[in-house]
Coordinates of C-alpha atoms and ligand atoms in Angstrom, one line a residue:
M1 CA -9.1 21.3 -18.5
I2 CA -6.3 20.5 -16.0
V3 CA -7.0 19.8 -12.3
R4 CA -4.3 19.4 -9.7
G5 CA -3.9 17.1 -6.7
I6 CA -1.0 15.6 -4.8
A7 CA 1.5 13.7 -7.0
A8 CA 1.4 10.3 -5.2
S9 CA 3.0 7.8 -7.6
P10 CA 5.0 8.8 -10.7
G11 CA 4.3 7.8 -14.2
I12 CA 1.9 8.7 -17.0
A13 CA -1.4 7.0 -17.6
I14 CA -3.9 7.6 -20.4
G15 CA -7.3 5.9 -20.2
R16 CA -11.0 6.0 -19.5
V17 CA -12.4 7.0 -16.2
W18 CA -13.8 4.2 -14.0
R19 CA -15.6 5.6 -11.0
M20 CA -15.2 3.5 -8.0
E21 CA -17.9 4.5 -5.5
S22 CA -20.2 2.7 -3.2
E23 CA -23.5 1.6 -4.7
A24 CA -25.4 4.1 -2.6
E25 CA -23.3 6.9 -4.0
A26 CA -23.9 5.6 -7.5
A27 CA -27.6 5.1 -7.1
N28 CA -28.7 8.1 -9.2
A29 CA -30.1 6.1 -12.1
P30 CA -33.9 6.5 -12.8
A31 CA -36.0 3.8 -11.2
N32 CA -38.7 3.5 -13.8
I33 CA -39.1 3.2 -17.6
E34 CA -41.8 3.8 -20.3
P35 CA -43.6 0.6 -21.6
S36 CA -42.0 1.2 -25.0
A37 CA -38.5 0.8 -23.4
V38 CA -39.1 -2.7 -22.0
E39 CA -37.3 -4.4 -24.8
S40 CA -34.2 -2.2 -24.8
E41 CA -34.0 -2.2 -21.0
T42 CA -34.1 -6.0 -21.0
A43 CA -31.3 -6.0 -23.6
R44 CA -29.3 -3.6 -21.5
L45 CA -29.6 -6.0 -18.5
M46 CA -28.6 -9.0 -20.6
Q47 CA -25.6 -7.1 -21.9
A48 CA -24.5 -6.1 -18.4
I49 CA -24.8 -9.7 -17.2
A50 CA -22.7 -10.9 -20.1
E51 CA -20.0 -8.3 -19.3
S52 CA -20.1 -9.3 -15.7
A53 CA -19.6 -12.9 -16.6
S54 CA -16.5 -12.1 -18.6
E55 CA -15.2 -9.9 -15.8
V56 CA -15.6 -12.8 -13.3
A57 CA -14.0 -15.3 -15.6
A58 CA -11.0 -12.9 -16.0
L59 CA -10.7 -12.6 -12.2
R60 CA -10.9 -16.4 -11.9
D61 CA -8.2 -16.9 -14.5
Q62 CA -5.9 -14.4 -12.8
L63 CA -6.2 -16.3 -9.5
I64 CA -5.5 -19.6 -11.2
A65 CA -2.4 -18.0 -12.9
K66 CA -1.2 -16.9 -9.5
G67 CA -1.6 -20.4 -8.1
Q68 CA -4.6 -19.5 -6.0
A69 CA -6.9 -22.3 -7.2
H70 CA -8.9 -22.4 -4.0
E71 CA -9.8 -18.7 -4.2
A72 CA -10.6 -19.1 -7.9
E73 CA -13.4 -21.5 -7.0
I74 CA -15.3 -18.7 -5.4
F75 CA -15.6 -17.1 -8.8
D76 CA -16.6 -20.3 -10.5
G77 CA -19.5 -20.2 -8.0
H78 CA -20.2 -16.6 -9.1
L79 CA -20.3 -17.6 -12.7
M80 CA -22.9 -20.3 -11.9
L81 CA -25.0 -17.7 -10.1
L82 CA -24.8 -15.4 -13.1
E83 CA -26.4 -18.1 -15.2
D84 CA -29.1 -18.7 -12.5
E85 CA -32.6 -18.5 -13.9
E86 CA -34.1 -17.4 -10.6
L87 CA -32.1 -14.1 -10.5
L88 CA -32.6 -13.5 -14.2
D89 CA -36.4 -14.3 -14.3
R90 CA -37.1 -12.1 -11.3
A91 CA -35.2 -9.2 -12.8
R92 CA -36.8 -9.6 -16.3
N93 CA -40.3 -9.8 -14.8
A94 CA -39.6 -6.6 -12.8
I95 CA -38.8 -4.8 -16.0
N96 CA -41.7 -6.3 -17.9
D97 CA -44.4 -6.2 -15.3
E98 CA -43.4 -3.3 -13.0
L99 CA -41.6 -1.1 -15.6
M100 CA -38.5 -1.0 -13.4
A101 CA -35.3 0.3 -14.9
A102 CA -32.6 -2.5 -15.2
E103 CA -30.6 -1.2 -12.2
A104 CA -33.7 -1.2 -10.0
A105 CA -34.9 -4.6 -11.3
I106 CA -31.6 -6.4 -10.6
A107 CA -31.3 -4.7 -7.2
A108 CA -34.8 -5.8 -6.3
A109 CA -34.2 -9.4 -7.5
R110 CA -30.9 -9.6 -5.7
D111 CA -32.3 -8.3 -2.4
E112 CA -35.3 -10.7 -2.6
I113 CA -33.1 -13.8 -3.2
A114 CA -30.5 -12.7 -0.7
A115 CA -33.1 -12.2 2.0
M116 CA -34.6 -15.6 1.3
L117 CA -31.2 -17.3 1.5
E118 CA -30.4 -15.4 4.7
S119 CA -33.6 -16.8 6.4
L120 CA -32.6 -20.4 5.8
D121 CA -31.2 -22.8 8.5
D122 CA -28.5 -24.2 6.2
E123 CA -25.3 -22.3 6.9
Y124 CA -23.9 -23.0 3.4
L125 CA -26.9 -21.5 1.7
R126 CA -27.0 -18.6 4.1
E127 CA -23.5 -17.7 3.1
R128 CA -24.5 -17.7 -0.6
A129 CA -26.5 -14.6 0.1
A130 CA -23.2 -12.6 0.2
D131 CA -22.3 -14.0 -3.3
I132 CA -25.7 -13.0 -4.7
R133 CA -25.1 -9.5 -3.3
D134 CA -21.6 -9.4 -4.7
I135 CA -22.9 -10.4 -8.2
G136 CA -25.8 -8.0 -8.1
G137 CA -23.4 -5.2 -7.2
R138 CA -21.2 -6.1 -10.2
I139 CA -24.1 -6.1 -12.6
I140 CA -25.3 -2.7 -11.3
A141 CA -21.8 -1.4 -11.7
R142 CA -21.8 -2.4 -15.3
L143 CA -25.2 -0.8 -15.8
T144 CA -24.2 2.5 -14.2
G145 CA -20.6 2.6 -15.1
R146 CA -19.8 2.9 -11.4
S147 CA -18.5 0.3 -9.1
D148 CA -17.3 -0.3 -5.6
M149 CA -14.9 -2.9 -6.9
P150 CA -11.8 -2.4 -8.9
P151 CA -12.0 -3.4 -12.5
A152 CA -10.8 -6.9 -13.3
G153 CA -9.3 -6.6 -16.8
G154 CA -10.5 -7.9 -20.1
G155 CA -10.4 -4.5 -21.8
D156 CA -8.2 -1.4 -22.1
P157 CA -6.7 -0.4 -18.7
V158 CA -8.8 2.3 -17.0
I159 CA -8.1 5.1 -14.6
I160 CA -9.9 4.7 -11.3
V161 CA -11.5 7.8 -9.8
A162 CA -12.6 7.1 -6.2
P163 CA -13.3 9.1 -3.0
D164 CA -10.5 7.1 -1.4
L165 CA -9.0 3.7 -1.8
T166 CA -8.4 1.4 1.1
P167 CA -4.9 -0.1 1.3
S168 CA -6.3 -3.5 0.6
H169 CA -8.2 -2.4 -2.5
T170 CA -5.0 -0.8 -3.7
A171 CA -3.0 -3.9 -3.1
Q172 CA -5.4 -5.9 -5.2
L173 CA -5.3 -3.5 -8.2
D174 CA -4.1 -5.4 -11.3
P175 CA -1.7 -3.3 -13.4
S176 CA -3.1 -4.9 -16.6
A177 CA -6.6 -3.6 -15.7
V178 CA -5.7 -0.3 -14.0
A179 CA -3.5 2.3 -15.7
G180 CA -3.6 4.6 -12.7
F181 CA -5.9 6.1 -10.0
V182 CA -7.0 9.4 -8.7
T183 CA -8.5 9.8 -5.2
L184 CA -10.4 12.8 -3.8
Q185 CA -8.9 12.3 -0.3
G186 CA -5.5 11.1 1.0
G187 CA -1.9 12.3 1.2
R188 CA 1.4 11.3 -0.3
T189 CA 2.2 9.0 2.6
S190 CA -1.3 7.4 2.9
H191 CA -0.8 3.7 2.5
S192 CA -2.7 3.6 -0.8
A193 CA -0.1 6.0 -2.2
I194 CA 2.7 3.9 -0.9
I195 CA 1.4 0.7 -2.4
A196 CA 0.8 2.4 -5.7
R197 CA 4.4 3.5 -5.8
A198 CA 5.6 0.0 -4.9
N199 CA 3.5 -1.5 -7.7
G200 CA 4.4 1.1 -10.3
I201 CA 0.8 2.4 -10.7
P202 CA 0.7 6.1 -11.4
A203 CA -1.5 8.0 -9.0
I204 CA -2.7 11.4 -7.8
V205 CA -4.4 11.8 -4.4
G206 CA -6.1 14.6 -2.5
M207 CA -8.0 16.0 -5.6
G208 CA -10.8 17.4 -3.4
D209 CA -14.1 18.3 -5.0
A210 CA -12.7 19.1 -8.4
L211 CA -13.8 15.8 -9.9
A212 CA -17.5 15.8 -8.9
D213 CA -18.6 16.1 -12.5
L214 CA -16.1 13.8 -14.1
R215 CA -18.1 11.1 -16.0
A216 CA -17.4 7.4 -16.2
G217 CA -15.9 6.5 -19.6
E218 CA -14.4 9.9 -20.3
V219 CA -10.7 9.9 -21.5
V220 CA -8.2 11.5 -19.1
I221 CA -4.4 11.8 -18.8
L222 CA -2.9 11.3 -15.4
D223 CA 0.5 12.7 -14.7
G224 CA 1.7 11.2 -11.5
E225 CA 4.9 13.3 -11.5
S226 CA 3.2 16.7 -11.5
G227 CA 0.0 15.7 -9.9
E228 CA -2.0 17.0 -12.9
L229 CA -5.1 15.4 -14.4
H230 CA -6.0 16.4 -17.9
I231 CA -9.7 16.1 -18.6
A232 CA -11.0 15.8 -22.1
P233 CA -7.5 16.3 -23.6
S234 CA -7.1 17.0 -27.3
E235 CA -5.6 14.5 -29.7
I236 CA -2.4 16.5 -29.7
V237 CA -2.0 16.5 -26.0
I238 CA -2.7 12.7 -25.9
A239 CA 0.0 12.1 -28.5
E240 CA 2.4 14.3 -26.5
F241 CA 1.8 12.3 -23.3
A242 CA 2.0 9.0 -25.1
A243 CA 5.4 10.0 -26.3
R244 CA 6.5 10.9 -22.7
R245 CA 5.2 7.6 -21.4
E246 CA 7.3 5.8 -24.0
A247 CA 10.4 7.8 -23.1
E248 CA 9.9 6.9 -19.4
R249 CA 9.6 3.3 -20.3
A250 CA 12.9 3.5 -22.3
K251 CA 14.5 5.2 -19.3
R252 CA 13.4 2.4 -17.0
E253 CA 14.9 0.0 -19.4
G254 CA 18.2 2.0 -19.3
L255 CA 18.3 1.6 -15.6
Q256 CA 18.6 -2.2 -16.0
S257 CA 22.4 -1.8 -16.4
L258 CA 22.5 -1.0 -12.7
M259 CA 21.1 -4.4 -11.7
G260 CA 23.5 -6.4 -9.6
L261 CA 26.0 -3.5 -9.1
D262 CA 27.1 -2.4 -5.6
S263 CA 25.4 0.6 -4.1
V264 CA 28.6 2.4 -3.4
S265 CA 29.6 6.0 -3.5
L266 CA 32.5 7.4 -5.6
D267 CA 34.6 7.5 -2.4
G268 CA 33.9 3.8 -1.5
V269 CA 31.1 4.1 1.1
R270 CA 28.7 1.2 0.7
V271 CA 25.1 1.4 1.7
E272 CA 22.2 -1.0 1.5
L273 CA 19.3 -0.3 -0.9
V274 CA 16.4 -2.4 0.2
A275 CA 12.7 -2.4 -0.4
N276 CA 9.5 -1.8 1.5
I277 CA 7.1 -4.7 0.9
G278 CA 3.6 -5.7 2.0
S279 CA 3.5 -9.4 0.9
P280 CA 5.7 -12.3 -0.3
A281 CA 4.6 -11.4 -3.9
D282 CA 6.0 -7.9 -3.4
A283 CA 9.3 -9.4 -2.4
V284 CA 9.6 -11.2 -5.8
S285 CA 8.9 -8.0 -7.7
A286 CA 11.3 -6.0 -5.4
K287 CA 14.1 -8.4 -6.1
E288 CA 13.4 -8.1 -9.9
R289 CA 13.7 -4.4 -9.5
G290 CA 17.2 -4.5 -7.9
A291 CA 16.4 -4.5 -4.2
E292 CA 19.2 -6.0 -2.0
G293 CA 16.8 -7.2 0.6
V294 CA 13.8 -5.9 2.6
G295 CA 14.0 -2.9 5.0
L296 CA 10.4 -3.0 5.9
Y297 CA 7.9 -5.8 5.6
R298 CA 4.5 -4.3 6.6
T299 CA 3.2 -7.5 8.1
E300 CA -0.2 -5.9 9.0
F301 CA -1.3 -6.7 5.4
L302 CA -1.2 -10.4 6.4
Y303 CA -4.0 -9.6 8.9
M304 CA -6.2 -7.4 6.8
G305 CA -9.1 -8.2 4.5
R306 CA -9.9 -11.6 5.9
D307 CA -12.2 -13.2 8.4
T308 CA -9.7 -14.9 10.7
L309 CA -6.3 -14.0 12.2
P310 CA -3.3 -15.6 10.4
S311 CA -2.0 -18.6 12.4
E312 CA 1.6 -18.9 13.4
D313 CA 2.3 -21.4 10.6
E314 CA 0.7 -19.2 8.0
Q315 CA 2.9 -16.3 9.1
Y316 CA 5.9 -18.5 9.2
D317 CA 5.3 -19.6 5.6
A318 CA 5.0 -15.9 4.5
Y319 CA 8.3 -14.9 6.2
V320 CA 10.2 -17.9 5.0
S321 CA 8.9 -17.3 1.5
V322 CA 10.3 -13.7 1.6
A323 CA 13.7 -15.0 3.0
R324 CA 13.9 -17.6 0.2
T325 CA 13.2 -15.0 -2.4
F326 CA 16.3 -13.0 -1.4
G327 CA 18.6 -15.8 -0.2
P328 CA 20.1 -16.6 3.2
D329 CA 22.3 -13.5 3.6
A330 CA 20.1 -10.7 2.4
P331 CA 18.7 -8.6 5.3
I332 CA 15.0 -9.0 5.8
V333 CA 13.5 -6.6 8.4
I334 CA 10.1 -7.9 9.5
R335 CA 8.1 -5.2 11.2
T336 CA 5.6 -6.5 13.7
M337 CA 1.9 -5.7 13.1
D338 CA 1.2 -2.0 12.7
I339 CA -2.6 -1.9 12.7
G340 CA -4.3 1.4 13.3
G341 CA -4.1 4.8 11.7
D342 CA -5.4 4.3 8.1
K343 CA -5.0 0.5 8.4
E344 CA -8.1 -0.9 10.0
L345 CA -8.6 -4.4 11.2
P346 CA -12.4 -5.0 11.9
L347 CA -11.5 -8.4 13.1
L348 CA -10.1 -7.0 16.4
E349 CA -13.4 -5.1 17.0
L350 CA -11.5 -2.0 18.1
P351 CA -13.7 0.9 19.1
K352 CA -13.8 3.8 16.7
E353 CA -11.4 6.6 17.7
D354 CA -11.5 10.3 17.1
N355 CA -7.8 10.4 16.4
P356 CA -6.7 7.0 15.0
F357 CA -3.2 8.1 14.2
L358 CA -2.7 9.1 17.8
G359 CA -4.6 6.1 19.0
Y360 CA -4.5 2.5 20.1
R361 CA -2.3 1.1 17.4
A362 CA 0.8 -0.9 16.5
I363 CA 3.0 -1.8 19.4
R364 CA 0.4 -0.5 21.8
I365 CA -2.0 -3.2 20.7
S366 CA 0.7 -5.8 20.5
L367 CA 1.8 -5.2 24.1
D368 CA -1.8 -5.2 25.2
R369 CA -2.6 -8.5 23.5
P370 CA 0.5 -10.6 24.2
E371 CA -1.1 -13.8 22.9
L372 CA -1.6 -12.1 19.5
F373 CA 1.9 -10.6 19.5
K374 CA 3.6 -13.9 20.6
T375 CA 2.1 -15.8 17.7
Q376 CA 3.8 -13.3 15.4
L377 CA 7.1 -13.3 17.3
R378 CA 7.3 -17.1 17.3
A379 CA 6.6 -17.2 13.6
I380 CA 9.4 -14.7 12.9
L381 CA 11.8 -16.5 15.2
R382 CA 11.1 -19.8 13.6
A383 CA 11.5 -18.3 10.1
S384 CA 14.9 -16.8 11.2
A385 CA 16.4 -20.3 10.8
H386 CA 16.0 -19.8 7.0
G387 CA 17.4 -16.3 6.4
N388 CA 18.9 -13.1 7.8
L389 CA 15.6 -12.0 9.4
K390 CA 15.5 -9.0 11.9
I391 CA 12.6 -8.0 14.1
M392 CA 11.4 -4.4 14.2
F393 CA 8.8 -2.8 16.5
P394 CA 6.7 0.0 15.1
M395 CA 5.5 3.2 17.0
I396 CA 7.9 2.9 19.9
A397 CA 7.6 6.0 22.1
T398 CA 9.3 4.9 25.4
L399 CA 12.1 2.8 26.6
A400 CA 9.6 0.8 28.6
E401 CA 7.7 -0.2 25.5
W402 CA 10.9 -1.3 23.8
R403 CA 12.0 -3.3 26.8
A404 CA 8.5 -5.0 27.2
A405 CA 8.5 -6.0 23.5
K406 CA 12.1 -7.3 23.7
A407 CA 11.2 -9.3 26.9
L408 CA 8.4 -11.0 24.9
V409 CA 10.9 -11.9 22.2
D410 CA 13.1 -13.5 24.9
A411 CA 10.1 -15.3 26.3
C412 CA 9.3 -16.7 22.9
K413 CA 12.9 -17.8 22.5
E414 CA 12.6 -19.7 25.8
E415 CA 9.5 -21.4 24.6
L416 CA 11.1 -22.4 21.3
H417 CA 14.1 -23.8 23.1
G418 CA 11.8 -25.9 25.1
E419 CA 10.2 -27.2 22.0
G420 CA 13.5 -27.9 20.3
A421 CA 12.6 -25.5 17.4
A422 CA 15.4 -24.0 15.3
F423 CA 15.8 -20.2 15.2
N424 CA 18.6 -17.6 15.1
E425 CA 19.5 -17.0 18.7
A426 CA 21.3 -13.8 17.7
I427 CA 18.5 -12.3 15.7
E428 CA 18.7 -8.5 15.6
C429 CA 15.9 -6.5 17.2
G430 CA 15.4 -2.9 16.4
I431 CA 12.8 -0.2 16.5
M432 CA 11.3 2.3 14.2
I433 CA 11.9 5.9 15.1
E434 CA 8.7 7.5 14.0
I435 CA 7.6 9.3 17.1
P436 CA 9.5 12.4 18.2
A437 CA 9.7 11.1 21.8
A438 CA 11.9 8.2 20.5
A439 CA 14.0 10.5 18.3
L440 CA 14.7 12.8 21.2
L441 CA 15.9 9.9 23.3
A442 CA 17.7 8.1 20.5
D443 CA 21.0 8.1 22.4
R444 CA 19.5 6.1 25.2
F445 CA 17.7 3.7 22.8
A446 CA 20.9 3.2 20.9
K447 CA 22.6 1.6 23.8
E448 CA 20.0 -1.2 23.9
V449 CA 18.7 -1.8 20.4
D450 CA 20.5 -3.5 17.4
F451 CA 19.3 -0.9 14.9
F452 CA 17.0 2.0 14.1
S453 CA 14.8 2.5 11.1
I454 CA 13.5 6.0 10.7
G455 CA 9.8 6.1 9.7
T456 CA 9.6 9.6 8.3
N457 CA 6.0 9.2 7.2
D458 CA 4.9 9.2 10.8
L459 CA 7.8 11.2 12.2
T460 CA 6.9 14.1 9.9
Q461 CA 3.2 14.0 10.7
Y462 CA 3.9 13.9 14.5
T463 CA 6.7 16.5 14.4
C464 CA 4.8 19.0 12.4
A465 CA 1.4 18.0 13.9
A466 CA 0.0 17.5 10.3
D467 CA -2.2 14.6 9.5
R468 CA -0.5 12.6 6.7
M469 CA -3.9 11.9 5.1
N470 CA -4.9 15.6 4.9
Q471 CA -4.3 17.0 1.4
K472 CA -4.4 20.6 2.7
L473 CA -1.4 20.0 4.8
A474 CA 0.9 18.6 2.2
A475 CA 3.5 21.4 2.6
L476 CA 3.8 20.7 6.3
N477 CA 4.0 17.0 5.7
D478 CA 7.4 17.3 4.0
P479 CA 10.3 15.3 5.6
L480 CA 12.6 18.1 4.4
Q481 CA 11.1 20.4 6.9
P482 CA 14.2 21.5 8.8
A483 CA 12.8 20.3 12.2
V484 CA 12.4 16.8 10.9
L485 CA 15.8 16.9 9.3
H486 CA 17.4 17.8 12.6
L487 CA 15.7 14.9 14.3
I488 CA 16.9 12.6 11.6
E489 CA 20.5 13.9 12.0
R490 CA 20.2 13.3 15.7
V491 CA 19.0 9.7 15.3
I492 CA 21.7 8.7 12.8
R493 CA 24.4 10.3 15.0
A494 CA 23.1 8.5 18.1
A495 CA 23.2 5.1 16.3
R496 CA 26.7 5.6 15.0
A497 CA 28.0 6.7 18.4
E498 CA 27.0 3.2 19.7
G499 CA 28.3 1.3 16.7
K500 CA 24.7 0.5 15.6
W501 CA 23.3 0.8 12.1
A502 CA 20.6 3.4 11.2
G503 CA 18.2 2.9 8.3
M504 CA 15.2 4.7 7.0
C505 CA 12.0 3.1 5.7
G506 CA 9.8 6.2 5.4
E507 CA 9.1 7.4 1.9
M508 CA 11.9 10.0 2.2
A509 CA 14.5 7.3 1.8
G510 CA 13.8 7.0 -1.9
Q511 CA 13.3 10.7 -2.7
P512 CA 15.8 12.2 -5.1
H513 CA 16.5 15.4 -3.1
A514 CA 16.8 13.4 0.2
V515 CA 19.2 10.6 -0.9
P516 CA 22.3 12.8 -1.1
I517 CA 21.6 14.4 2.3
L518 CA 20.9 11.1 3.9
L519 CA 24.1 9.6 2.5
G520 CA 25.9 12.7 3.9
L521 CA 24.4 12.2 7.3
G522 CA 25.8 8.6 7.4
L523 CA 22.6 6.6 6.8
H524 CA 23.5 3.0 6.3
E525 CA 20.3 1.4 4.9
F526 CA 17.8 3.0 2.6
S527 CA 14.5 1.2 2.3
M528 CA 12.1 2.4 -0.4
S529 CA 9.5 1.5 -3.0
A530 CA 11.1 -1.1 -5.2
N531 CA 10.8 1.3 -8.2
A532 CA 13.1 3.8 -6.6
V533 CA 16.0 1.4 -6.0
L534 CA 17.8 1.5 -9.3
P535 CA 17.5 5.3 -9.7
A536 CA 18.9 5.7 -6.2
R537 CA 21.7 3.3 -7.0
G538 CA 22.6 5.3 -10.1
L539 CA 22.6 8.5 -8.0
I540 CA 24.7 7.1 -5.2
R541 CA 27.3 5.7 -7.5
G542 CA 27.8 9.1 -9.0
I543 CA 28.4 11.1 -5.8
D544 CA 30.9 11.0 -2.9
Q545 CA 30.0 10.7 0.7
A546 CA 32.4 13.3 2.0
S547 CA 31.0 16.1 -0.2
M548 CA 27.5 15.0 0.8
A549 CA 28.4 15.3 4.4
A550 CA 29.3 18.9 3.8
L551 CA 26.1 19.4 1.8
A552 CA 24.0 17.9 4.7
A553 CA 25.7 20.3 7.2
E554 CA 24.7 23.2 5.0
A555 CA 21.1 21.9 4.5
L556 CA 20.7 21.7 8.3
E557 CA 21.3 25.5 8.5
L558 CA 18.5 26.3 6.0
E559 CA 15.0 27.3 6.9
T560 CA 12.6 25.8 4.4
P561 CA 12.2 22.6 2.4
D562 CA 12.4 24.6 -0.9
A563 CA 15.7 26.1 0.1
I564 CA 17.0 22.7 0.9
R565 CA 15.8 21.3 -2.4
A566 CA 17.4 24.2 -4.3
L567 CA 20.7 23.6 -2.6
V568 CA 20.7 19.9 -3.5
E569 CA 19.8 20.7 -7.1
A570 CA 22.6 23.1 -7.4
R571 CA 25.2 20.8 -5.9
V572 CA 24.0 17.5 -7.3
P573 CA 22.6 18.1 -10.8
A574 CA 22.7 14.4 -11.3
I575 CA 19.4 14.0 -9.4
R576 CA 17.6 15.2 -12.5
Q577 CA 19.1 12.4 -14.7
A578 CA 18.9 9.7 -12.1
Y579 CA 15.2 9.8 -11.7
Ligands
PEP601 C1 6.6 5.5 8.5 O1 5.8 5.9 9.4 O2 7.5 6.2 8.0 C2 6.6 4.1 8.1 C3 7.5 3.6 7.3 O3 5.5 3.3 8.5 P1 4.1 3.3 7.9 O4 4.1 4.2 6.7 O5 3.7 1.9 7.6 O6 3.3 4.0 9.0
MG602 MG1 4.6 4.5 10.5

């Protein structure tokens, strides 16, 4: 059987299903057993504990290998708890004396011990309650084949099936443990999809209810290019997809010949092909995949999934690390924190909103909380002494916002002067154009900013009034919608008229049908998932800018995204080979 969703990250994955769901959703196991089953139930529990221990050990080893020895200690603690007699005895007794099923027995034992720890005065012991809950959840996941945690490796890579994945969960996925993922919700530009593309993990999102009956452990084939999931495929189909996966790998290897070459068109127009990253580690892999720098560092990931805000020094270290990865001249665009929308930050205790994508987010929070914002600006400025850093503000709608943000940069510069700190006095400051209000006034912004970077993910959702997370609206959420294309043309023209550069960091910048049009419109910087850099370079080196300008003019006259795609395919057949 084949079910379809939204193709979110290309590539083929073949593997067993790993259902990632909350424990409550997974709690459909029977609670009691027959007396005759006590022995086998106890054995099942012991087996799950042993498997959990190897999973935790694998996690610990991965962290050590990444140089995160401190974090690895947490899992050493978990391993000790897994051997703890108290937890084991309570669970075994519950099976033996109360005829509880293994899941129910370990859940009861865990809850009793955690409650006892939580009632103690000693802060250290109280905090261990969270570890006991974590471990209990892991054992239950092993027993039910369902988990609210991503798998940690140690076996064949699996295909995660989840209602949705948070961006931080996705960022933690280990490609050696996860062959791909499928979510029931989400759109192509949800942040989970973006991170999957950056990490080369095939994914389909927005599957809807079609997967309710899919069982953990079942073999499936995920085709991230077509958005199709093959359930219970035959041996022949598996062999066919395995061959395609191999061919794709060979193609990727072929692209290596483009490493280090200029991104220049046949008629000599040079552009920058840079990467979107979410961490210093992404910068390393982006460089390895041919990126010439960074066009978008989503710094909000520095703030997420932790208990305290990152200090100025911690941020400084992260920004310097990215600059060092690429060297002193490579452009590194640091976008200030863009919390909100699908990127939550519980730490800020923001009230729940009905329309988070239209809400209190990004620059709106930064301007409202100058102390938070200035910590980040100071960190970026100080780091600018070590590389070609640029500051970019997200979600700018008005000139007043831009000016207020710029004034805070100037205030931070003054402070740093006073402290004798080194920084690049001439650091470029620019804005994202991702709100139609800013696109419409691009000519006025262009007089004041150093650059634009067009955020087509948001620009499309706001122009077409179509939530980027809603799978039913995928056709509207297409940056090749003519209305969006006209705004893009306007923004690039406005920048060029003032001698400023225009880039794009929305997902469109790396899409095969869009690259020729954007080159034709005069885009200077293309920032994309690292995986798309070499294919885009191959494509640009095979076309000329002047012909693409004519193509773009024709595209602007068309009425639908499909018509525009057909035009590009007819004029630039190379897009099929390049990607
Ligand atoms: C965009 O909106 O296009 C963009 C690049 O920002 P984000 O995807 O992080 O909202
Ligand atoms: Mg955005």
